[in-house]
Short mmCIF file of N, CA and C and ligand atoms in Angstrom, two decimals:
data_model
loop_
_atom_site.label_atom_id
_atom_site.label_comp_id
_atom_site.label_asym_id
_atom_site.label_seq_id
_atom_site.Cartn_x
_atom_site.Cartn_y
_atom_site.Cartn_z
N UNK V 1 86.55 80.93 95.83
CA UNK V 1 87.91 81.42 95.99
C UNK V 1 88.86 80.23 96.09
N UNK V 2 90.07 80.07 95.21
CA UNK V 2 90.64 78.82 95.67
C UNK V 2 91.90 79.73 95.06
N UNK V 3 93.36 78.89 95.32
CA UNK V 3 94.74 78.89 94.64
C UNK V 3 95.34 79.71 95.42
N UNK V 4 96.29 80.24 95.50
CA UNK V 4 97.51 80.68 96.61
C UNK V 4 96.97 81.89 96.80
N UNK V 5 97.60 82.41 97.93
CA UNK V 5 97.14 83.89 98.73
C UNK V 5 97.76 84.38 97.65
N UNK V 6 97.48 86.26 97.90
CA UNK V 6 98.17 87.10 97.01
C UNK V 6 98.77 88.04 97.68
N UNK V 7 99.99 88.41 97.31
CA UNK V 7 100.44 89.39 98.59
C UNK V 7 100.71 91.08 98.05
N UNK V 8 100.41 92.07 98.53
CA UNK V 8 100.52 93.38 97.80
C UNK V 8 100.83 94.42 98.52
N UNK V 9 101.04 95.38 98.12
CA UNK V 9 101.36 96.49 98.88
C UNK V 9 100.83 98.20 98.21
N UNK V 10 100.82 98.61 98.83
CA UNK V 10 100.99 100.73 98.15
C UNK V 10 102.29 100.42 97.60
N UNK V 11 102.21 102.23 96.76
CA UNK V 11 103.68 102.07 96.13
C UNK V 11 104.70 102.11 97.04
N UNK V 12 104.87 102.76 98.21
CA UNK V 12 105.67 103.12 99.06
C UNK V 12 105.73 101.96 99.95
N UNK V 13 105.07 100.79 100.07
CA UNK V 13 105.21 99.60 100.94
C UNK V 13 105.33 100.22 102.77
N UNK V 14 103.81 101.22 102.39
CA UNK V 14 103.77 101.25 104.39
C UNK V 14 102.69 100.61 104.34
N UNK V 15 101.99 99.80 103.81
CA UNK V 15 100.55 99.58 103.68
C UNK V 15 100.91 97.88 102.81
N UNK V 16 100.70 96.87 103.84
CA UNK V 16 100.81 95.64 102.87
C UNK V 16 99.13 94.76 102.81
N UNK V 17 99.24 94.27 101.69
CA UNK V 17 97.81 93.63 101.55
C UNK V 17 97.61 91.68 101.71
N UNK V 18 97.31 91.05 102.21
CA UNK V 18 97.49 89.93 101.65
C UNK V 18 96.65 89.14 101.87
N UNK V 19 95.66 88.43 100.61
CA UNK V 19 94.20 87.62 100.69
C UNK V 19 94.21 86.42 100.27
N UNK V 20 93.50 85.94 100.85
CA UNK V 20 92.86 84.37 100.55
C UNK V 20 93.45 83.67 99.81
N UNK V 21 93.20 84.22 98.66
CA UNK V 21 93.54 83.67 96.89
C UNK V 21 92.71 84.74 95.97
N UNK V 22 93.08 84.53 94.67
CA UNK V 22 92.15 85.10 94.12
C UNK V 22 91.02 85.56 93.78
N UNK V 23 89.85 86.66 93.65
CA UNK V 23 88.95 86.34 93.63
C UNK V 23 88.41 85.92 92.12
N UNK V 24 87.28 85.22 92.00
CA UNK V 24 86.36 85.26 90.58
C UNK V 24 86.84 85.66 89.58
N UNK V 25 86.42 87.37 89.75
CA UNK V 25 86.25 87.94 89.08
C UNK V 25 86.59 89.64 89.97
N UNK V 26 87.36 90.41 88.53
CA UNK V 26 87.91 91.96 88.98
C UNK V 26 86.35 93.10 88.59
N UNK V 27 86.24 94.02 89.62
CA UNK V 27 85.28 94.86 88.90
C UNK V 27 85.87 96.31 88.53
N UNK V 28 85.35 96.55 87.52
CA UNK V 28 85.76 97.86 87.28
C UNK V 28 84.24 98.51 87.08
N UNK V 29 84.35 100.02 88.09
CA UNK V 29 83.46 100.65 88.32
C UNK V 29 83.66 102.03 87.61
N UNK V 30 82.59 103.26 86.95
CA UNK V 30 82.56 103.88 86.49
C UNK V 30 81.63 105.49 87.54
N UNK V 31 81.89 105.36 88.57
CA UNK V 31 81.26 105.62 89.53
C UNK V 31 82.51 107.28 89.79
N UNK V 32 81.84 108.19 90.51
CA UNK V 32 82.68 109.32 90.80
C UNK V 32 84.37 109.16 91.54
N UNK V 33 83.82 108.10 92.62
CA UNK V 33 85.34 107.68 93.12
C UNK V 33 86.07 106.93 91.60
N UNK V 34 85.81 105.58 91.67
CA UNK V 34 86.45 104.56 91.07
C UNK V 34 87.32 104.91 89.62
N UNK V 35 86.46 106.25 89.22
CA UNK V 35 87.29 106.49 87.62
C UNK V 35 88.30 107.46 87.76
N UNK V 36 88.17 108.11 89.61
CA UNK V 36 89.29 109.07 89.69
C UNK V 36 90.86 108.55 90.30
N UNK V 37 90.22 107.49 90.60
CA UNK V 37 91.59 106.79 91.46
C UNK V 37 91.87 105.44 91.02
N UNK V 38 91.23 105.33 89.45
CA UNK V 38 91.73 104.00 89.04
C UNK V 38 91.86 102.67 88.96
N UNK V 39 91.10 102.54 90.32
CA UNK V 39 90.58 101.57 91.54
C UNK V 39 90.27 99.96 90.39
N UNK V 40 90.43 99.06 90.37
CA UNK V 40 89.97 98.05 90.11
C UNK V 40 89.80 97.21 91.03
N UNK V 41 88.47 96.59 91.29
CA UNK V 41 88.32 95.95 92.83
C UNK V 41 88.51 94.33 92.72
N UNK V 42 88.64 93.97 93.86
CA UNK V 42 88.18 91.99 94.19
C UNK V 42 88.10 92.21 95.67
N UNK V 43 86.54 91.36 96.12
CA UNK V 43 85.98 91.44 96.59
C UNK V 43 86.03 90.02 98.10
N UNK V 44 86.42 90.36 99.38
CA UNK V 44 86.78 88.82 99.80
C UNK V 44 85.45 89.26 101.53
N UNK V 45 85.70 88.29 102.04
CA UNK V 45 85.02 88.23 103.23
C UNK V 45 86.28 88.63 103.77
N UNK V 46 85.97 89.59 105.19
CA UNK V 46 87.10 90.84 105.61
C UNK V 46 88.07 89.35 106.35
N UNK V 47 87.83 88.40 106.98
CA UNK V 47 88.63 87.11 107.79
C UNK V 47 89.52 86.57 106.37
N UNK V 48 89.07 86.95 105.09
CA UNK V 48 89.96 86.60 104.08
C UNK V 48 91.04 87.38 104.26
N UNK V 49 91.23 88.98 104.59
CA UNK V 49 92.18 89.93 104.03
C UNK V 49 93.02 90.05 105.44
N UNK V 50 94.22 90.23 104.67
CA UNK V 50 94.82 91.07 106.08
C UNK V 50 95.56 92.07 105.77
N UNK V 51 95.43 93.19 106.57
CA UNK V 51 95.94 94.31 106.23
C UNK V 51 97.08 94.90 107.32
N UNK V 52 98.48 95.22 106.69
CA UNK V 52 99.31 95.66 107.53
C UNK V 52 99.80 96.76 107.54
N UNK V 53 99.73 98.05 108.32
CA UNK V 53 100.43 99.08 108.60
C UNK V 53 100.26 99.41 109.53
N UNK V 54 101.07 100.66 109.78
CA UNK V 54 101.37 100.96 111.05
C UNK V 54 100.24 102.15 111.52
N UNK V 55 99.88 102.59 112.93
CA UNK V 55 98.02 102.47 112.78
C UNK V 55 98.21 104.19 112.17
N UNK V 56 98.96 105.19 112.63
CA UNK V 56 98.56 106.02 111.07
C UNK V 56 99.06 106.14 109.85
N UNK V 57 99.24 104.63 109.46
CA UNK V 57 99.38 104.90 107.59
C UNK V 57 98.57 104.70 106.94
N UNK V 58 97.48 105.22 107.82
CA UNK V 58 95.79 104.89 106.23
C UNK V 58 94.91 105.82 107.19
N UNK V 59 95.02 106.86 105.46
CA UNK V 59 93.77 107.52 105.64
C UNK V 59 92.59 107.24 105.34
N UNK V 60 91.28 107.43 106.35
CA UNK V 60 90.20 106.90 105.83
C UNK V 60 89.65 107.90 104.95
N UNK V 61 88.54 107.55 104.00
CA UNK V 61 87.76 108.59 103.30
C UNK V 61 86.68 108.40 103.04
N UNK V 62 85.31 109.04 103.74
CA UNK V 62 84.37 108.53 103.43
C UNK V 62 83.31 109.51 102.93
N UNK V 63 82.41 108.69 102.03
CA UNK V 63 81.76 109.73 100.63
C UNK V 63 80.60 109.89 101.29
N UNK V 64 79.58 110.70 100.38
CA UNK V 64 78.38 110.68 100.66
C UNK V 64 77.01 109.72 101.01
N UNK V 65 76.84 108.82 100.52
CA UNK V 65 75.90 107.81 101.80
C UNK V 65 76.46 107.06 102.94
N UNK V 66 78.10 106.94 103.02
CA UNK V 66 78.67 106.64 104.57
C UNK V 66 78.29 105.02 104.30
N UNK V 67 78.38 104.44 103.38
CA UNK V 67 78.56 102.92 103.29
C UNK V 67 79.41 102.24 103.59
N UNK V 68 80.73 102.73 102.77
CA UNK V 68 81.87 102.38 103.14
C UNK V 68 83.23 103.26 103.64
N UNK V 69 83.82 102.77 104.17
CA UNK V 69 85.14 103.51 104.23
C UNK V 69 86.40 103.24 103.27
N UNK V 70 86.29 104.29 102.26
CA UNK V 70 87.69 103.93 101.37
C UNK V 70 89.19 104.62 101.88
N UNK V 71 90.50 103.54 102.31
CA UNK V 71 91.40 104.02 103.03
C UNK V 71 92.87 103.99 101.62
N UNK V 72 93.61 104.68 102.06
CA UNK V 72 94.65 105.37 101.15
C UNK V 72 95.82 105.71 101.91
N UNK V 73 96.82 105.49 101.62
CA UNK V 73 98.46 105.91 102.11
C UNK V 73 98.70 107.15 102.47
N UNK V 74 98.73 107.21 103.89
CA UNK V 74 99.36 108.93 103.84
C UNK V 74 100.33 109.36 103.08
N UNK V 75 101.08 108.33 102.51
CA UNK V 75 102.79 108.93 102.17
C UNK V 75 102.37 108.79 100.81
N UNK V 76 102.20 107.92 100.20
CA UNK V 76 102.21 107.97 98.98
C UNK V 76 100.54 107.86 97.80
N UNK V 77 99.44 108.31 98.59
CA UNK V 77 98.26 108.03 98.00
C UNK V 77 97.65 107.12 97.55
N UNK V 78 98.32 106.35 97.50
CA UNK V 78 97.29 104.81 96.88
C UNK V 78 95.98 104.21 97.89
N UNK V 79 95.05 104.22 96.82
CA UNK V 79 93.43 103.53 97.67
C UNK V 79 94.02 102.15 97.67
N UNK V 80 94.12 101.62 98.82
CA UNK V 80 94.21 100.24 98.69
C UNK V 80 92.96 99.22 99.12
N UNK V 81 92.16 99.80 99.91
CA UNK V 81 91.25 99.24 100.57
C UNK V 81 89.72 100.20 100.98
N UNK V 82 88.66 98.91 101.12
CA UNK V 82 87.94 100.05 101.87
C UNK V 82 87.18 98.64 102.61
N UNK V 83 86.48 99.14 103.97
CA UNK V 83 85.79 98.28 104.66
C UNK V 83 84.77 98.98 104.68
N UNK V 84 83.47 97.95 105.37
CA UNK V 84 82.07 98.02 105.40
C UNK V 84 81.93 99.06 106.51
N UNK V 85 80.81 100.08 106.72
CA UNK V 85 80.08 101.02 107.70
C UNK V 85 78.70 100.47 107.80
N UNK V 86 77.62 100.84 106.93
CA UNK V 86 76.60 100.38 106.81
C UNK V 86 76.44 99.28 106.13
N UNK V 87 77.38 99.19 104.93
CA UNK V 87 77.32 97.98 104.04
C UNK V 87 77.71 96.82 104.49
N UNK V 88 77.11 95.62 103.90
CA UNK V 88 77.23 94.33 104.37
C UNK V 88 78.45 93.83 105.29
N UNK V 89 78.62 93.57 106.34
CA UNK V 89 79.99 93.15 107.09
C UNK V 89 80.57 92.09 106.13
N UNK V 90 79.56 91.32 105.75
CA UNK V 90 80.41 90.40 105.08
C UNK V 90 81.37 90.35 103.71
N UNK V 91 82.00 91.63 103.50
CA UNK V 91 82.29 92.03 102.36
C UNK V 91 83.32 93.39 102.56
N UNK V 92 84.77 92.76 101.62
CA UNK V 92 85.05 94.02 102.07
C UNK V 92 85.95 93.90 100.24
N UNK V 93 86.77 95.06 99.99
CA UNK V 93 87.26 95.74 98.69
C UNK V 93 88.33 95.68 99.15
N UNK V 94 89.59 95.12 98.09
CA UNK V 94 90.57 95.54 97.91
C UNK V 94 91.03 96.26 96.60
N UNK V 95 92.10 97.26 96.32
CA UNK V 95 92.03 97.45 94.96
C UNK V 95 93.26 96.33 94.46
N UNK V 96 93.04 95.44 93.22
CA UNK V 96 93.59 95.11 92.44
C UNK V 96 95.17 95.20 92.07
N UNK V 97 94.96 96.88 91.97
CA UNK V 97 96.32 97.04 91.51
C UNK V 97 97.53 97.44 92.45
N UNK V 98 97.00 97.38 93.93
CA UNK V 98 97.63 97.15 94.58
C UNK V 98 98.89 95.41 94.37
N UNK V 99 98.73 94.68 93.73
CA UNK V 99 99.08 93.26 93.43
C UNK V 99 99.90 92.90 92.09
N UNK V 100 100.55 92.44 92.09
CA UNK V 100 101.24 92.11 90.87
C UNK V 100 100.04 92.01 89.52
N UNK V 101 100.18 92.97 88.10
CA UNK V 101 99.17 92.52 87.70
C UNK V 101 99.49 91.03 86.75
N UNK V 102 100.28 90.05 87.27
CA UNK V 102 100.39 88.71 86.47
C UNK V 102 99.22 87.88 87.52
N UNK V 103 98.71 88.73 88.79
CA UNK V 103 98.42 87.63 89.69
C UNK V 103 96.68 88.03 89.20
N UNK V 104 96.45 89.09 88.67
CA UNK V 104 94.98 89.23 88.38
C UNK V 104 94.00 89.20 87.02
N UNK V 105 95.59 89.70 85.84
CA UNK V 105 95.16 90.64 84.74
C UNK V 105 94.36 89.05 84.00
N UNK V 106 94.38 87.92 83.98
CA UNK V 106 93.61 87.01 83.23
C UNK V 106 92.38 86.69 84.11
N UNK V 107 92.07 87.59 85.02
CA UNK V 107 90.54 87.26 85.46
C UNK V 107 89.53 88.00 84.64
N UNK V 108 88.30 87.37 84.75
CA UNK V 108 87.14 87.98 84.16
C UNK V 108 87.01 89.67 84.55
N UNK V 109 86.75 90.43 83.92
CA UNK V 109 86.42 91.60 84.30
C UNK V 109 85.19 91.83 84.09
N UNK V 110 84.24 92.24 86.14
CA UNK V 110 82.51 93.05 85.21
C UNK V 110 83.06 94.01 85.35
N UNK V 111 82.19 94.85 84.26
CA UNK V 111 81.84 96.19 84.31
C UNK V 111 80.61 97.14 85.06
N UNK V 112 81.13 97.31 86.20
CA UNK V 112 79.55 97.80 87.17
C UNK V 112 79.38 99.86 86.90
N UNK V 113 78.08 99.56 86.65
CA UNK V 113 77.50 101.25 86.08
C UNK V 113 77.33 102.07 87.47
N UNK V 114 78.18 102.07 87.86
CA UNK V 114 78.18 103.18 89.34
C UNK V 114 77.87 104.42 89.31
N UNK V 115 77.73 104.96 88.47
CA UNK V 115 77.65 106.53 87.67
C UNK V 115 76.46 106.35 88.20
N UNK V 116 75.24 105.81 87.94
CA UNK V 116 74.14 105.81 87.69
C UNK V 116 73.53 105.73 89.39
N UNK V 117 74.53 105.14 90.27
CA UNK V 117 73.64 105.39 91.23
C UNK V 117 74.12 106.16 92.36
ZN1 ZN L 201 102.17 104.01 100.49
#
């Protein structure tokens, strides 16, 4: 991870995002959540991210194996985030397009087969 923090928000700006620097690389997942909400991820250690709103402007949502928690704007719906439950502490999701896309769109993109599991 290196080069200037990135700073972001929901559309409605009750929910601000702001990390490290860039990551690597963006993933785009094909998975039941990720293709319904558009989601493009980058991935930081959670002491990278900081997340600001006010404590009920994020709804949590959590799926069927309870890995993670994916959270979203009461006011205006945007997934912006999700943190670890069972899954690795050391790792947490932001979505992408929460962020200017001049600050991401020339990163590598994987393509992860989420469908499948
Ligand atoms: Zn919002």
């Amino acid at each position: 991870m290196s080069g200037p923090e990135l700073k972001g928000s929901c559309h409605c700006g009750a929910v601000h995002i702001t990390v490290a620097g860039p990551p690597a690389q963006v993933t785009k997942c094909n998975c039941s959540l990720c293709r319904r909400t558009g989601w493009i991820g980058g991935y930081w250690h959670p002491d990278a991210v900081t997340v600001k709103a006010a404590p009920d402007a994020l709804n949590p949502y959590v799926q069927g194996d309870r890995m993670i928690t994916t959270w979203n704007c009461r006011t205006c719906g945007s997934h912006s985030h999700w943190t670890p439950i069972t899954a690795s502490p050391d790792r947490m999701g932001v979505n992408m397009r929460m962020f200017d896309p001049a600050d991401w769109r020339h990163l590598p993109v994987q393509e992860v087969d989420g469908a499948k599991f």
